[in-house]
CSV table of C-alpha atoms in Angstrom, one decimal:
chain,number,residue,atom,x,y,z
A,273,MET,CA,0.0,0.0,0.0
A,274,ALA,CA,1.3,3.4,-0.9
A,275,GLU,CA,2.7,5.2,2.2
A,276,GLU,CA,0.3,8.2,1.8
A,277,GLU,CA,-2.8,6.0,1.7
A,278,LYS,CA,-2.0,4.3,5.0
A,279,LYS,CA,-4.0,5.2,8.1
A,280,LYS,CA,-1.9,6.8,10.8
A,281,ILE,CA,-2.3,5.6,14.4
A,282,LEU,CA,-0.6,7.2,17.4
A,283,ILE,CA,-0.5,5.3,20.7
A,284,VAL,CA,0.4,7.3,23.9
A,285,VAL,CA,2.0,5.4,26.8
A,286,THR,CA,1.9,7.3,30.1
A,287,HIS,CA,2.6,4.4,32.5
A,288,GLY,CA,5.9,2.7,33.2
A,289,PRO,CA,7.4,-0.1,35.4
A,290,GLU,CA,5.5,1.3,38.4
A,291,ASP,CA,2.3,0.0,36.8
A,292,ILE,CA,3.6,-2.5,34.3
A,293,ASP,CA,0.2,-4.1,33.8
A,294,ARG,CA,-1.0,-0.9,32.0
A,295,THR,CA,1.8,-1.0,29.5
A,296,TYR,CA,1.1,-4.4,27.8
A,297,ALA,CA,-2.1,-3.4,26.0
A,298,PRO,CA,-0.8,-0.2,24.3
A,299,MET,CA,2.3,-2.0,23.1
A,300,PHE,CA,0.2,-5.0,21.9
A,301,MET,CA,-2.1,-2.5,20.1
A,302,ALA,CA,0.9,-0.8,18.4
A,303,SER,CA,2.1,-4.1,17.2
A,304,ILE,CA,-1.3,-5.1,15.9
A,305,ALA,CA,-1.9,-1.7,14.2
A,306,ALA,CA,1.4,-2.0,12.4
A,307,SER,CA,0.6,-5.6,11.3
A,308,MET,CA,-2.6,-4.2,9.9
A,309,GLU,CA,-0.5,-2.1,7.5
A,310,MET,CA,-1.0,1.1,9.4
A,311,ASP,CA,1.6,3.8,9.9
A,312,THR,CA,2.0,3.4,13.7
A,313,SER,CA,3.8,5.5,16.3
A,314,VAL,CA,4.2,5.2,20.0
A,315,PHE,CA,4.8,8.3,22.2
A,316,PHE,CA,6.2,7.6,25.7
A,317,MET,CA,5.6,10.3,28.3
A,318,ILE,CA,5.0,10.8,32.1
A,319,LYS,CA,6.3,7.5,33.5
A,320,GLY,CA,6.5,5.8,30.1
A,321,PRO,CA,10.2,6.9,29.4
A,322,LEU,CA,11.3,4.5,32.1
A,323,LEU,CA,10.4,1.6,29.8
A,324,LEU,CA,13.0,2.8,27.4
A,325,ASP,CA,15.9,2.7,29.9
A,326,LYS,CA,18.7,0.6,28.5
A,327,LYS,CA,19.5,-1.0,31.9
A,328,TRP,CA,15.8,-1.7,32.8
A,329,GLN,CA,15.2,-3.4,29.4
A,330,GLU,CA,18.4,-5.4,29.8
A,331,GLU,CA,17.4,-6.6,33.2
A,332,GLU,CA,13.9,-7.5,32.0
A,333,ARG,CA,15.3,-9.4,29.0
A,334,LYS,CA,17.6,-11.4,31.4
A,335,LYS,CA,14.6,-12.2,33.7
A,336,GLY,CA,12.6,-13.1,30.6
A,337,ASP,CA,8.8,-13.3,30.3
A,338,ASN,CA,7.9,-9.6,30.6
A,339,PRO,CA,5.0,-9.1,28.1
A,340,PHE,CA,6.0,-5.5,27.6
A,341,ILE,CA,9.3,-6.5,26.2
A,342,ARG,CA,7.7,-9.2,24.0
A,343,PHE,CA,5.2,-6.7,22.5
A,344,PHE,CA,7.8,-4.0,22.3
A,345,ASP,CA,10.0,-6.2,20.2
A,346,MET,CA,7.1,-7.2,18.0
A,347,ALA,CA,6.1,-3.6,17.5
A,348,LYS,CA,9.7,-2.7,16.5
A,349,ASP,CA,9.8,-5.6,14.1
A,350,ASN,CA,6.6,-4.4,12.6
A,351,GLY,CA,8.0,-1.0,12.0
A,352,VAL,CA,6.4,1.0,14.8
A,353,LYS,CA,8.1,4.4,15.3
A,354,MET,CA,9.0,5.3,18.9
A,355,TYR,CA,9.1,8.7,20.4
A,356,VAL,CA,9.9,9.9,23.9
A,357,CYS,CA,9.1,13.2,25.5
A,358,ILE,CA,12.3,14.9,26.7
A,359,GLN,CA,10.5,16.8,29.5
A,360,SER,CA,9.0,13.6,31.0
A,361,LEU,CA,12.4,11.8,30.5
A,362,LYS,CA,14.3,14.4,32.4
A,363,ASP,CA,11.9,16.0,34.9
A,364,MET,CA,9.6,13.1,35.7
A,365,CYS,CA,11.8,10.1,35.2
A,366,HIS,CA,15.2,11.7,36.0
A,367,MET,CA,16.9,10.0,33.1
A,368,ARG,CA,19.6,11.2,30.8
A,369,GLU,CA,19.3,11.0,27.0
A,370,ASP,CA,22.2,8.5,26.8
A,371,GLN,CA,20.2,6.1,28.9
A,372,VAL,CA,17.6,5.7,26.2
A,373,ILE,CA,17.7,2.6,24.0
A,374,SER,CA,18.5,3.2,20.4
A,375,ASP,CA,16.0,3.8,17.6
A,376,VAL,CA,13.9,6.1,19.8
A,377,SER,CA,13.4,9.7,18.8
A,378,ILE,CA,13.9,12.1,21.7
A,379,VAL,CA,11.5,15.0,21.1
A,380,GLY,CA,10.0,18.0,22.9
A,381,GLY,CA,6.5,17.8,24.3
A,382,SER,CA,5.1,19.9,21.5
A,383,THR,CA,5.8,17.0,19.2
A,384,LEU,CA,2.8,15.2,20.8
A,385,ILE,CA,0.5,17.9,19.5
A,386,ASP,CA,2.0,17.6,16.0
A,387,LEU,CA,1.8,13.8,16.1
A,388,THR,CA,-1.8,13.9,17.3
A,389,LEU,CA,-2.8,16.3,14.6
A,390,ASP,CA,-1.0,14.2,11.9
A,391,ALA,CA,-2.5,10.9,13.1
A,392,ASP,CA,-6.0,9.7,11.9
A,393,ARG,CA,-6.5,8.4,15.4
A,394,SER,CA,-4.8,8.6,18.8
A,395,LEU,CA,-5.2,6.1,21.6
A,396,PHE,CA,-4.3,7.2,25.2
A,397,PHE,CA,-3.1,4.7,27.9
B,134,MET,CA,-32.5,10.1,13.0
B,135,ALA,CA,-31.2,7.8,10.3
B,136,GLU,CA,-28.6,5.4,11.6
B,137,GLU,CA,-26.0,6.6,9.1
B,138,GLU,CA,-26.3,10.2,10.1
B,139,LYS,CA,-25.7,9.5,13.8
B,140,LYS,CA,-22.3,10.4,15.3
B,141,LYS,CA,-20.4,7.5,16.5
B,142,ILE,CA,-18.8,7.6,20.0
B,143,LEU,CA,-16.4,5.0,21.4
B,144,ILE,CA,-15.6,5.0,25.1
B,145,VAL,CA,-12.6,2.9,26.3
B,146,VAL,CA,-12.7,1.6,29.9
B,147,THR,CA,-9.3,0.4,31.2
B,148,HIS,CA,-9.9,0.4,35.0
B,149,GLY,CA,-12.0,-2.1,37.0
B,150,PRO,CA,-13.0,-2.8,40.5
B,151,GLU,CA,-9.4,-2.1,41.7
B,152,ASP,CA,-10.1,1.6,41.0
B,153,ILE,CA,-13.8,1.7,40.8
B,154,ASP,CA,-13.9,5.5,41.1
B,155,ARG,CA,-12.4,5.8,37.6
B,156,THR,CA,-15.2,3.6,36.1
B,157,TYR,CA,-18.2,5.8,36.9
B,158,ALA,CA,-17.5,8.7,34.6
B,159,PRO,CA,-16.9,6.7,31.4
B,160,MET,CA,-20.1,4.7,31.9
B,161,PHE,CA,-22.0,7.9,32.7
B,162,MET,CA,-20.6,9.4,29.5
B,163,ALA,CA,-21.7,6.4,27.5
B,164,SER,CA,-25.1,6.7,28.9
B,165,ILE,CA,-25.3,10.4,28.1
B,166,ALA,CA,-23.9,10.0,24.6
B,167,ALA,CA,-26.5,7.4,23.8
B,168,SER,CA,-29.3,9.6,25.2
B,169,MET,CA,-28.0,12.3,22.8
B,170,GLU,CA,-28.9,10.0,19.9
B,171,MET,CA,-25.3,9.0,19.3
B,172,ASP,CA,-24.3,5.5,18.2
B,173,THR,CA,-22.3,4.7,21.3
B,174,SER,CA,-20.0,1.8,22.1
B,175,VAL,CA,-17.9,0.9,25.1
B,176,PHE,CA,-14.7,-1.2,24.9
B,177,PHE,CA,-13.5,-2.9,28.1
B,178,MET,CA,-9.8,-3.7,28.3
B,179,ILE,CA,-6.8,-4.0,30.7
B,180,LYS,CA,-8.7,-4.2,34.1
B,181,GLY,CA,-12.1,-3.3,32.6
B,182,PRO,CA,-13.2,-6.9,31.9
B,183,LEU,CA,-13.5,-7.5,35.6
B,184,LEU,CA,-16.5,-5.2,35.6
B,185,LEU,CA,-18.3,-7.6,33.3
B,186,ASP,CA,-17.9,-10.6,35.6
B,187,LYS,CA,-21.3,-12.2,36.3
B,188,LYS,CA,-20.5,-12.9,39.9
B,189,TRP,CA,-19.0,-9.5,40.6
B,190,GLN,CA,-22.0,-7.7,39.0
B,191,GLU,CA,-24.4,-10.0,41.0
B,192,GLU,CA,-22.7,-9.2,44.3
B,193,GLU,CA,-22.6,-5.5,43.5
B,194,ARG,CA,-26.3,-5.6,42.7
B,195,LYS,CA,-27.0,-7.3,46.0
B,196,LYS,CA,-25.0,-4.7,47.9
B,197,GLY,CA,-26.7,-2.0,45.9
B,198,ASP,CA,-25.6,1.6,45.5
B,199,ASN,CA,-22.6,1.0,43.1
B,200,PRO,CA,-22.7,3.9,40.7
B,201,PHE,CA,-21.0,1.8,38.0
B,202,ILE,CA,-23.9,-0.6,38.1
B,203,ARG,CA,-26.4,2.2,37.9
B,204,PHE,CA,-24.7,3.9,34.9
B,205,PHE,CA,-24.0,0.5,33.2
B,206,ASP,CA,-27.8,-0.3,33.3
B,207,MET,CA,-28.6,3.1,32.0
B,208,ALA,CA,-26.1,2.7,29.2
B,209,LYS,CA,-27.6,-0.7,28.2
B,210,ASP,CA,-31.1,0.7,28.4
B,211,ASN,CA,-30.0,3.5,26.1
B,212,GLY,CA,-28.7,1.0,23.5
B,213,VAL,CA,-24.9,1.3,24.2
B,214,LYS,CA,-23.0,-1.6,22.6
B,215,MET,CA,-20.5,-3.4,24.8
B,216,TYR,CA,-17.3,-5.0,23.7
B,217,VAL,CA,-14.6,-6.8,25.8
B,218,CYS,CA,-11.0,-7.5,24.7
B,219,ILE,CA,-10.4,-11.2,24.9
B,220,GLN,CA,-6.6,-10.8,25.5
B,221,SER,CA,-7.3,-8.6,28.5
B,222,LEU,CA,-10.1,-10.9,29.7
B,223,LYS,CA,-7.9,-13.9,29.7
B,224,ASP,CA,-4.3,-12.8,30.2
B,225,MET,CA,-4.9,-9.7,32.4
B,226,CYS,CA,-8.1,-10.6,34.3
B,227,HIS,CA,-7.8,-14.4,34.3
B,228,MET,CA,-11.4,-14.8,33.4
B,229,ARG,CA,-13.1,-17.3,31.1
B,230,GLU,CA,-15.5,-16.3,28.4
B,231,ASP,CA,-18.4,-18.0,30.2
B,232,GLN,CA,-17.9,-15.7,33.1
B,233,VAL,CA,-18.9,-12.6,31.1
B,234,ILE,CA,-22.4,-11.3,31.4
B,235,SER,CA,-24.7,-11.6,28.4
B,236,ASP,CA,-25.0,-9.0,25.6
B,237,VAL,CA,-21.3,-8.2,25.5
B,238,SER,CA,-19.3,-9.0,22.3
B,239,ILE,CA,-16.0,-10.8,23.1
B,240,VAL,CA,-13.5,-9.6,20.5
B,241,GLY,CA,-9.8,-9.6,19.7
B,242,GLY,CA,-7.7,-6.6,20.5
B,243,SER,CA,-7.5,-5.6,16.9
B,244,THR,CA,-11.2,-4.7,17.1
B,245,LEU,CA,-10.2,-1.7,19.2
B,246,ILE,CA,-8.3,-0.3,16.2
B,247,ASP,CA,-11.3,-0.9,13.9
B,248,LEU,CA,-13.8,0.6,16.4
B,249,THR,CA,-11.5,3.7,16.8
B,250,LEU,CA,-11.2,4.2,13.1
B,251,ASP,CA,-15.0,3.8,12.7
B,252,ALA,CA,-15.9,6.2,15.5
B,253,ASP,CA,-16.1,9.9,15.0
B,254,ARG,CA,-14.6,10.3,18.5
B,255,SER,CA,-13.0,8.0,21.0
B,256,LEU,CA,-12.6,8.8,24.7
B,257,PHE,CA,-10.1,7.0,26.9
B,258,PHE,CA,-10.5,6.4,30.6
C,46,MET,CA,-4.7,33.8,12.5
C,47,ALA,CA,-8.5,34.0,12.1
C,48,GLU,CA,-10.4,32.3,15.0
C,49,GLU,CA,-12.2,29.9,12.6
C,50,GLU,CA,-8.9,28.6,11.0
C,51,LYS,CA,-7.4,27.7,14.3
C,52,LYS,CA,-7.1,24.0,15.2
C,53,LYS,CA,-9.1,23.1,18.3
C,54,ILE,CA,-7.4,21.0,21.0
C,55,LEU,CA,-9.2,19.5,24.0
C,56,ILE,CA,-7.2,18.1,26.9
C,57,VAL,CA,-8.9,16.0,29.5
C,58,VAL,CA,-7.5,15.9,33.1
C,59,THR,CA,-8.8,13.0,35.2
C,60,HIS,CA,-6.2,12.9,37.9
C,61,GLY,CA,-5.8,15.3,40.8
C,62,PRO,CA,-3.6,15.9,43.9
C,63,GLU,CA,-3.8,12.1,44.7
C,64,ASP,CA,-1.5,11.5,41.7
C,65,ILE,CA,-0.1,15.0,41.1
C,66,ASP,CA,2.7,13.6,38.8
C,67,ARG,CA,0.0,12.8,36.2
C,68,THR,CA,-1.3,16.3,36.1
C,69,TYR,CA,1.9,18.2,35.0
C,70,ALA,CA,2.0,16.9,31.4
C,71,PRO,CA,-1.6,17.6,30.4
C,72,MET,CA,-1.3,21.2,31.8
C,73,PHE,CA,2.1,21.6,30.0
C,74,MET,CA,0.6,20.3,26.8
C,75,ALA,CA,-2.4,22.8,27.1
C,76,SER,CA,0.1,25.6,27.6
C,77,ILE,CA,2.1,24.5,24.6
C,78,ALA,CA,-0.9,24.0,22.3
C,79,ALA,CA,-2.2,27.5,23.2
C,80,SER,CA,1.3,29.0,22.5
C,81,MET,CA,1.2,27.2,19.1
C,82,GLU,CA,-1.9,29.3,18.3
C,83,MET,CA,-4.4,26.6,18.8
C,84,ASP,CA,-7.8,27.1,20.4
C,85,THR,CA,-7.2,25.1,23.5
C,86,SER,CA,-9.5,23.9,26.2
C,87,VAL,CA,-9.0,21.7,29.4
C,88,PHE,CA,-11.8,19.6,30.9
C,89,PHE,CA,-11.3,18.6,34.5
C,90,MET,CA,-13.2,15.5,35.6
C,91,ILE,CA,-13.0,12.4,38.0
C,92,LYS,CA,-10.3,13.6,40.4
C,93,GLY,CA,-9.3,16.6,38.3
C,94,PRO,CA,-11.7,19.1,39.9
C,95,LEU,CA,-9.7,19.0,43.2
C,96,LEU,CA,-7.0,20.9,41.3
C,97,LEU,CA,-9.4,23.8,40.9
C,98,ASP,CA,-10.1,24.1,44.6
C,99,LYS,CA,-9.4,27.7,45.8
C,100,LYS,CA,-7.9,26.6,49.1
C,101,TRP,CA,-5.7,23.8,47.6
C,102,GLN,CA,-4.4,26.2,44.9
C,103,GLU,CA,-3.7,28.9,47.6
C,104,GLU,CA,-1.8,26.4,49.8
C,105,GLU,CA,0.2,25.1,46.8
C,106,ARG,CA,1.1,28.7,45.8
C,107,LYS,CA,2.3,29.4,49.4
C,108,LYS,CA,4.5,26.2,49.4
C,109,GLY,CA,5.7,27.2,45.9
C,110,ASP,CA,7.3,25.0,43.3
C,111,ASN,CA,4.3,22.9,42.3
C,112,PRO,CA,4.8,22.3,38.5
C,113,PHE,CA,1.0,21.9,38.1
C,114,ILE,CA,0.5,25.5,39.4
C,115,ARG,CA,3.3,26.8,37.1
C,116,PHE,CA,1.8,25.2,34.0
C,117,PHE,CA,-1.7,26.1,35.0
C,118,ASP,CA,-0.8,29.7,35.2
C,119,MET,CA,1.1,29.5,31.9
C,120,ALA,CA,-2.0,27.9,30.3
C,121,LYS,CA,-4.3,30.6,31.6
C,122,ASP,CA,-1.9,33.3,30.4
C,123,ASN,CA,-1.9,31.7,27.0
C,124,GLY,CA,-5.7,31.8,26.8
C,125,VAL,CA,-6.6,28.2,27.6
C,126,LYS,CA,-10.3,27.8,28.4
C,127,MET,CA,-11.0,25.8,31.5
C,128,TYR,CA,-14.1,23.6,32.2
C,129,VAL,CA,-15.0,21.4,35.1
C,130,CYS,CA,-17.5,18.6,35.2
C,131,ILE,CA,-20.2,19.3,37.8
C,132,GLN,CA,-21.0,15.6,38.5
C,133,SER,CA,-17.3,14.9,39.2
C,134,LEU,CA,-17.0,18.1,41.3
C,135,LYS,CA,-19.9,17.2,43.5
C,136,ASP,CA,-20.2,13.4,43.6
C,137,MET,CA,-16.5,12.4,43.2
C,138,CYS,CA,-14.7,15.3,44.8
C,139,HIS,CA,-17.3,16.4,47.3
C,140,MET,CA,-16.8,20.1,46.4
C,141,ARG,CA,-19.2,23.0,46.2
C,142,GLU,CA,-19.4,25.3,43.2
C,143,ASP,CA,-18.2,28.2,45.3
C,144,GLN,CA,-15.0,26.4,46.1
C,145,VAL,CA,-13.9,26.5,42.4
C,146,ILE,CA,-11.4,29.2,41.4
C,147,SER,CA,-12.6,31.9,39.1
C,148,ASP,CA,-12.6,31.8,35.3
C,149,VAL,CA,-13.5,28.1,35.1
C,150,SER,CA,-16.8,27.1,33.5
C,151,ILE,CA,-18.8,24.7,35.6
C,152,VAL,CA,-20.6,22.4,33.1
C,153,GLY,CA,-22.5,19.1,32.9
C,154,GLY,CA,-20.9,15.9,31.8
C,155,SER,CA,-22.6,16.1,28.4
C,156,THR,CA,-20.4,19.1,27.6
C,157,LEU,CA,-17.5,16.7,27.3
C,158,ILE,CA,-19.2,15.0,24.4
C,159,ASP,CA,-19.9,18.4,22.8
C,160,LEU,CA,-16.3,19.6,23.4
C,161,THR,CA,-14.9,16.4,22.0
C,162,LEU,CA,-17.0,16.6,18.9
C,163,ASP,CA,-16.1,20.2,18.4
C,164,ALA,CA,-12.4,19.7,18.9
C,165,ASP,CA,-10.0,18.6,16.1
C,166,ARG,CA,-8.2,16.4,18.6
C,167,SER,CA,-8.7,15.4,22.2
C,168,LEU,CA,-6.0,14.1,24.5
C,169,PHE,CA,-6.9,12.1,27.6
C,170,PHE,CA,-4.8,12.0,30.7
């Protein structure tokens, strides 16, 4: 399907490891939307950036069996684009940019407004 | 009003009995939207499916005075369609399909994407 | 820009002082959207009305350094319109109308449906 005909879906993830149960569904939805040939993006904010911490992901991969990690990998394999809000990253999650895993765009909060306006539909979790 | 002219509203319920205070407003909104002659659907996911457990609803009806139950009944009477995500139902809420009250469509997670695309507006709670 | 050409953004705030961390981002987003020349509204519901309590705001201003207050003031200065759901205000937050700070429209829950239909995009937090 031509890129410009694809529906655009944005999924916003506001929870992190503090409430990991709430992170599985959005990542699963992102993975599904991408497999349905939609142009899919995920925006991590509030506590969501903690899910993108290199060390946290590494530990969870060692432990194994974290559904977030499984769906996250599926989403990436399906071509989902990942964005993280720099204000949430720094002020809310106390992370540095170099702690974020690769292939994630670190962007300002105003990008959420742009992504939402650009998307056909946005889902908030 | 002709069915095809009606606005379509989707309301997504992600909380359940663990945070019952967060379930009243979405169900109230569903009931209102339907009474405003809108084609209204509710999608239960994450912890939301627990609200559709036969036994839980029966107990809450016996206790009486649960606003969720009151708004749920109003929503049904107003013609709101109910959907539950089977992945959340099974993997998150550890429920079986036969534990779900009647008149709820048990659907795969991808249905959320379809419903969101079909709806004029989606509200996330 | 002519008023009718402006994009309309609605931001829904469902958390309050019980989870203050979840209130900074939506208020920051409202402030940014308004500064991007969008017609921006915030709708406070569920626990959100507690953020509009005169006494609570006064105490937070005395303490200083509450990011919600900082972003709230920025949002107001940027012309963001504020609405509060009267059902949440009374039934959920046990507040009276005269406890709400000035320049907030106290409206029924059905107004959320109207605002959502009127907005180009709605963001739920």
